[in-house]
XYZ file of C-alpha atoms in Angstrom:
435
model
C 19.321 -3.861 47.930
C 16.784 -6.061 49.733
C 13.776 -8.165 48.817
C 10.528 -6.218 48.931
C 8.186 -7.147 51.776
C 5.324 -6.991 49.250
C 6.465 -9.962 47.134
C 4.323 -13.062 46.577
C 5.106 -16.349 44.844
C 2.194 -18.468 43.602
C 2.807 -21.814 41.948
C 0.495 -22.108 38.918
C 1.350 -25.547 37.527
C 4.265 -27.926 37.033
C 5.929 -25.563 34.567
C 5.310 -21.997 35.747
C 4.858 -19.849 38.844
C 3.563 -16.329 39.310
C 5.606 -13.593 40.934
C 3.731 -10.514 42.104
C 4.623 -7.292 43.866
C 1.592 -5.604 45.401
C 3.139 -2.117 45.571
C 4.069 -1.883 41.890
C 1.178 -4.184 40.860
C 3.515 -6.016 38.488
C 3.086 -9.651 37.554
C 5.806 -11.955 36.241
C 5.343 -15.507 35.009
C 8.506 -17.479 35.586
C 9.596 -20.994 34.721
C 9.781 -23.229 37.765
C 13.311 -24.181 36.770
C 14.277 -20.610 37.703
C 12.100 -20.369 40.787
C 14.734 -21.542 43.251
C 17.007 -18.744 42.076
C 14.375 -16.205 43.065
C 12.928 -17.790 46.171
C 15.974 -19.347 47.815
C 18.762 -16.945 47.022
C 19.545 -14.636 49.923
C 22.132 -12.769 47.865
C 20.576 -10.484 45.260
C 23.945 -10.095 43.527
C 23.936 -13.842 42.976
C 20.712 -13.554 40.957
C 22.275 -10.830 38.812
C 25.361 -12.938 38.164
C 23.505 -16.172 37.372
C 20.753 -14.705 35.195
C 20.908 -11.012 34.372
C 17.652 -11.101 32.385
C 15.753 -12.430 35.395
C 17.460 -9.850 37.591
C 16.483 -6.939 35.331
C 12.867 -8.071 35.145
C 12.673 -8.443 38.916
C 14.278 -5.059 39.409
C 11.771 -3.434 37.071
C 8.861 -5.111 38.852
C 9.891 -3.807 42.292
C 10.999 -7.223 43.572
C 14.074 -5.514 45.033
C 14.200 -2.175 46.834
C 16.964 -0.050 48.261
C 18.047 -1.012 51.778
C 17.182 2.429 53.112
C 13.601 2.454 51.840
C 10.810 2.238 54.391
C 8.157 0.381 52.397
C 5.386 1.038 54.915
C 6.046 4.750 54.568
C 5.763 4.401 50.785
C 2.268 2.980 51.233
C 1.352 5.773 53.657
C 2.591 8.389 51.204
C 0.608 6.837 48.372
C -2.548 6.798 50.466
C -2.119 10.423 51.529
C -1.579 11.486 47.926
C -4.825 9.813 46.887
C -6.996 10.835 49.818
C -5.765 14.342 50.620
C -6.832 16.036 47.399
C -7.922 19.471 48.575
C -9.093 20.595 45.140
C -12.171 18.371 45.162
C -14.979 18.046 47.673
C -17.482 15.192 47.970
C -20.629 15.803 49.949
C -23.168 13.071 50.751
C -26.555 14.222 52.025
C -29.157 12.098 53.785
C -32.398 13.800 52.815
C -34.231 11.373 55.108
C -33.736 8.140 57.019
C -37.264 7.048 56.168
C -37.683 4.330 53.538
C -40.509 2.807 51.540
C -39.006 -0.690 51.971
C -37.916 -2.729 54.979
C -35.229 -5.064 53.617
C -34.299 -7.753 56.133
C -30.560 -7.113 55.916
C -30.668 -3.306 56.233
C -28.452 -2.000 59.024
C -30.329 1.298 59.461
C -32.963 2.222 62.021
C -35.436 4.055 59.808
C -36.717 7.328 61.215
C -40.274 7.859 60.024
C -41.073 11.262 58.506
C -37.492 12.474 59.012
C -36.643 15.321 56.641
C -33.921 17.928 56.204
C -34.776 20.706 58.642
C -34.426 24.350 57.564
C -31.348 24.889 59.726
C -29.495 21.944 58.147
C -30.594 22.917 54.646
C -29.266 26.455 55.161
C -26.076 25.075 56.670
C -25.498 22.938 53.568
C -26.012 25.940 51.280
C -23.562 28.012 53.323
C -21.060 25.149 53.240
C -21.332 24.999 49.443
C -20.982 28.750 49.156
C -17.838 28.708 51.300
C -16.231 25.866 49.341
C -17.162 26.962 45.836
C -17.017 30.778 45.844
C -13.716 30.846 47.740
C -11.905 29.152 44.848
C -10.756 26.491 47.284
C -11.909 23.653 45.000
C -12.254 23.060 41.258
C -14.434 19.940 41.459
C -17.555 19.414 43.539
C -19.415 16.125 43.808
C -22.729 15.750 45.610
C -24.561 12.504 46.361
C -27.917 11.814 47.973
C -28.415 8.906 50.341
C -30.857 7.744 52.992
C -33.130 5.951 53.912
C -34.626 6.459 50.511
C -33.580 9.938 49.313
C -36.356 10.200 46.707
C -38.934 10.388 49.501
C -37.862 14.036 49.760
C -37.471 14.783 46.063
C -38.060 18.512 46.590
C -34.995 18.735 48.850
C -32.891 16.959 46.219
C -33.927 19.402 43.507
C -33.581 22.461 45.741
C -30.018 21.629 46.787
C -29.008 20.368 43.347
C -30.267 23.527 41.671
C -28.364 25.653 44.184
C -25.114 23.716 43.786
C -25.429 23.440 39.992
C -25.795 27.193 39.490
C -23.166 28.060 42.091
C -20.624 25.810 40.355
C -21.552 27.171 36.933
C -21.081 30.778 38.096
C -17.684 29.979 39.634
C -16.253 27.675 36.952
C -16.238 24.629 39.234
C -16.929 21.213 37.711
C -20.156 19.817 39.129
C -21.185 16.179 39.466
C -24.061 14.620 41.318
C -25.644 11.239 41.843
C -27.537 9.190 44.372
C -28.100 5.808 45.930
C -31.748 4.815 45.646
C -33.975 1.759 45.511
C -35.361 3.249 42.284
C -39.018 2.646 43.020
C -40.058 6.301 43.356
C -38.607 7.361 40.022
C -40.853 8.255 37.092
C -40.496 9.929 33.697
C -40.808 13.501 34.968
C -38.344 12.941 37.802
C -35.818 11.338 35.472
C -36.168 14.286 33.100
C -35.613 16.721 35.969
C -32.536 14.891 37.216
C -30.991 14.674 33.755
C -31.529 18.416 33.255
C -28.897 18.930 35.964
C -26.620 16.334 34.400
C -26.953 13.539 36.937
C -23.833 11.451 36.411
C -24.737 8.219 38.141
C -27.293 6.459 40.279
C -26.957 3.220 42.212
C -30.047 1.029 42.284
C -30.362 -2.362 43.937
C -31.988 -5.636 42.968
C -32.192 -8.694 45.200
C -32.308 -11.395 42.565
C -34.829 -12.203 39.841
C -38.470 -11.130 40.014
C -39.638 -13.782 42.481
C -36.620 -13.523 44.759
C -36.497 -9.722 44.741
C -40.212 -9.347 45.483
C -39.830 -11.415 48.641
C -37.387 -8.807 49.981
C -38.547 -5.484 48.492
C -42.314 -5.335 48.444
C -45.015 -2.707 48.808
C -47.564 -5.109 50.233
C -48.181 -8.844 50.494
C -49.656 -8.744 46.984
C -47.437 -6.134 45.345
C -43.742 -6.447 44.649
C -41.394 -3.806 43.230
C -39.231 -5.653 40.701
C -40.965 -4.714 37.439
C -41.239 -1.043 38.274
C -37.604 -0.795 39.351
C -36.351 -2.640 36.264
C -38.407 -0.334 34.040
C -36.929 2.729 35.779
C -33.412 1.363 35.275
C -34.159 1.035 31.548
C -35.497 4.582 31.351
C -32.426 5.946 33.097
C -30.135 4.026 30.747
C -32.073 5.294 27.717
C -31.507 8.817 29.058
C -27.761 8.028 29.122
C -27.569 8.083 32.909
C -24.938 5.687 34.198
C -26.696 3.141 36.383
C -24.708 1.111 38.889
C -27.008 -1.875 39.251
C -26.059 -3.366 42.582
C -27.280 -6.931 42.946
C -27.269 -8.329 46.468
C -26.818 -12.071 46.660
C -26.679 -14.817 49.223
C -25.603 -18.433 48.977
C -29.281 -19.303 48.544
C -30.307 -16.838 45.840
C -27.130 -16.461 43.744
C -28.338 -18.629 40.850
C -31.581 -16.654 40.557
C -29.401 -13.840 39.152
C -29.010 -15.882 35.956
C -32.602 -15.008 35.015
C -32.281 -11.221 35.351
C -30.733 -10.411 31.912
C -33.760 -11.767 30.031
C -35.863 -8.974 31.577
C -33.695 -6.460 29.694
C -34.026 -8.110 26.281
C -36.176 -5.219 25.044
C -33.281 -2.703 25.142
C -30.282 -2.668 22.797
C -26.654 -3.155 23.738
C -25.886 0.553 23.439
C -28.456 1.234 26.154
C -27.190 -1.703 28.216
C -23.703 -0.184 28.111
C -25.023 2.479 30.504
C -25.803 -0.219 33.082
C -22.863 -1.486 35.127
C -23.752 -4.610 37.086
C -21.998 -5.132 40.420
C -22.534 -8.154 42.644
C -22.272 -7.839 46.425
C -22.763 -10.561 48.948
C -25.163 -9.651 51.769
C -22.875 -9.081 54.740
C -24.846 -11.330 57.104
C -24.537 -14.279 54.690
C -21.229 -15.800 55.735
C -21.973 -19.515 55.942
C -22.731 -22.181 53.402
C -20.646 -23.784 50.690
C -18.145 -21.931 48.509
C -20.192 -20.189 45.802
C -17.296 -18.598 43.919
C -18.027 -20.589 40.755
C -21.684 -19.568 40.845
C -20.748 -15.909 41.194
C -18.408 -16.173 38.210
C -21.146 -17.840 36.155
C -23.531 -14.988 36.919
C -20.918 -12.363 35.994
C -20.155 -14.136 32.707
C -23.858 -14.370 31.945
C -24.402 -10.628 32.395
C -21.310 -9.847 30.334
C -22.362 -12.138 27.479
C -25.747 -10.409 27.254
C -24.294 -6.919 26.772
C -23.958 -5.517 30.293
C -20.910 -3.805 31.709
C -19.780 -6.009 34.567
C -16.728 -7.353 36.313
C -15.760 -8.754 39.638
C -15.098 -6.319 42.465
C -11.319 -6.107 42.552
C -9.687 -5.104 45.816
C -7.762 -1.857 45.306
C -7.789 -0.106 48.657
C -5.583 2.860 47.754
C -6.278 3.654 44.105
C -10.006 3.121 44.638
C -10.229 4.173 48.237
C -13.554 4.645 49.974
C -15.263 8.045 50.078
C -15.043 7.772 53.879
C -11.245 7.991 53.621
C -11.235 11.213 51.624
C -10.026 14.131 53.709
C -12.155 16.661 51.837
C -15.636 15.215 52.221
C -18.479 14.582 54.617
C -21.807 12.809 55.122
C -24.453 15.187 56.456
C -27.511 13.657 58.068
C -30.952 15.263 57.811
C -30.569 16.674 61.343
C -27.108 18.196 60.832
C -25.071 15.359 62.342
C -21.901 14.723 60.336
C -20.380 11.326 59.562
C -17.797 9.860 57.198
C -19.265 6.432 56.548
C -22.760 5.567 55.275
C -22.473 1.856 56.045
C -23.507 2.229 59.668
C -26.603 3.418 61.482
C -26.778 7.203 61.844
C -27.139 7.393 65.612
C -26.223 10.822 66.997
C -24.059 9.096 69.606
C -21.850 7.834 66.768
C -21.517 11.080 64.854
C -18.081 12.464 64.034
C -19.136 16.093 64.016
C -21.960 18.486 63.294
C -22.865 21.184 60.779
C -23.419 24.712 61.976
C -25.977 26.927 60.251
C -23.148 29.148 58.992
C -21.844 26.174 56.965
C -18.893 25.241 59.145
C -18.349 21.578 59.992
C -17.181 21.015 63.556
C -15.296 17.706 63.735
C -15.412 16.192 67.201
C -13.010 13.983 69.187
C -10.181 14.349 66.644
C -12.286 12.122 64.354
C -10.545 13.150 61.138
C -7.028 12.243 62.273
C -8.206 9.095 64.047
C -9.714 7.758 60.836
C -6.855 9.004 58.709
C -4.135 6.993 60.445
C -5.965 4.137 62.178
C -5.184 1.457 59.583
C -1.444 1.889 60.044
C -1.666 1.001 63.728
C -2.672 -2.613 63.155
C 0.319 -4.993 63.559
C -1.016 -7.579 61.086
C -1.318 -4.960 58.362
C 2.202 -3.653 58.882
C 3.728 -7.018 57.979
C 1.287 -8.070 55.247
C 2.454 -8.750 51.696
C -0.709 -7.292 50.138
C -0.996 -4.128 52.256
C -0.699 -1.828 49.195
C -3.862 -3.277 47.639
C -5.783 -4.074 50.817
C -4.739 -0.879 52.619
C -5.956 -2.315 55.890
C -9.515 -2.776 54.664
C -12.331 -0.503 55.793
C -11.396 2.465 57.996
C -14.734 2.213 59.804
C -14.000 -1.380 60.816
C -10.462 -0.369 61.772
C -11.864 2.299 64.099
C -14.235 -0.200 65.670
C -11.342 -2.645 66.164
C -8.879 -0.049 67.444
C -6.172 -1.584 69.666
C -7.033 -5.071 68.393
C -4.860 -7.079 66.031
C -7.064 -8.283 63.174
C -7.054 -9.204 59.493
C -10.016 -8.823 57.137
C -8.948 -12.137 55.577
C -8.631 -13.791 58.998
C -4.931 -14.280 58.309
C -5.641 -16.680 55.434
C -2.682 -16.787 53.043
C -4.811 -18.791 50.600
C -7.366 -15.991 50.459
C -4.598 -13.478 49.824
C -3.393 -15.651 46.932
C -6.932 -15.660 45.533
C -7.020 -11.854 45.677
C -3.803 -11.739 43.651
C -5.068 -14.197 41.048
C -8.291 -12.195 40.642
C -6.170 -9.135 39.921
C -4.180 -11.044 37.328
C -7.365 -12.017 35.498
C -8.620 -8.427 35.632
C -5.382 -6.670 34.715
C -3.839 -8.996 32.162
C -5.039 -6.826 29.271
C -3.419 -3.711 30.692
C -0.268 -4.841 32.461
C 2.897 -6.440 31.159
C 3.511 -10.060 32.075
C 6.919 -11.563 31.386
C 7.614 -15.217 30.726
C 11.193 -16.171 31.552
C 12.506 -19.119 29.560
């Protein structure tokens, strides 16, 4: 037996410390009087002899592993099991790269009047036909992205109707959703989307009314906040699950405290269909630590009836759509990508869609993405690899052949990640207190 490479010890106070194994995701609270036995003993048998109860708890938590076990390979196997599900297929479609807003932090180069061309539309239908009629899959998920996908609402309905009926005829479970700014929704469009059973829609706010309207505006005199908030309410009343993404910076974080009051006219049952998620704008990296402010905002939303929690790092169990083997992002012009968090330049594409529905992956892009995170030296010796999983595969590709860490090698930040998981999981996981 040997100590797991995924063990962490965090001192909580003068009395207790926290033991955590990131592969098993097991937490143990241990008295500091026993800590030296765990942290200083190089002989595992000695722990068993001195305190068998401690030994058994540690064994159960994954603190020890067999000498012959390759723990990195265990993580690889777990990732492959999660991401190589061939019975489901997730397709993301960019109906357009045009947008009715010009948010300052947007990474995309908007292509005016871009629309799905007939060749790409037919290619998508042939792709669906091949996947669904063949019996290859039993679950099909389709999402619309952009730009602002609702600019081409007719394309959304045309493809959704085709996929919906194809899945129904072939006994394949169908799910669809979209990422939208929400402004172009109205009652008739919501009714149409719900008729196909839209499962979820992500809509973004940029703070309270005043703050949001400085970022997402129609004109110098016309903001978008009230209309978007009203559309979120109507979706929630129609029992559509709304992921309300709220972008914050160190400057506007406290303006989020005022948002819940604008939903006072709907009941808690309706609010339960709105899941609030806070994301820091990626360019906003400076300024003072605003962790306490973020927690205050989360608590405020939760206390007023919204579904909300902190984004907990779980890189394998909740891996990114870009890591799924059986999926693709199809641009309006037929270019194929994996990730939506980058500009859709043809020079960066990972493949293309033929009119017959076949995706041609270029430059071994699938395998390169699939294994890139396990080529980074820092990841291969990290105690939280099973929950970080090397971070974003897109970033890993862009940093290929460079040694990097998404936490900049900060052990304190890794400890914070663990403590956040403890707070989130304490209701569902066993914690043992050794006396």
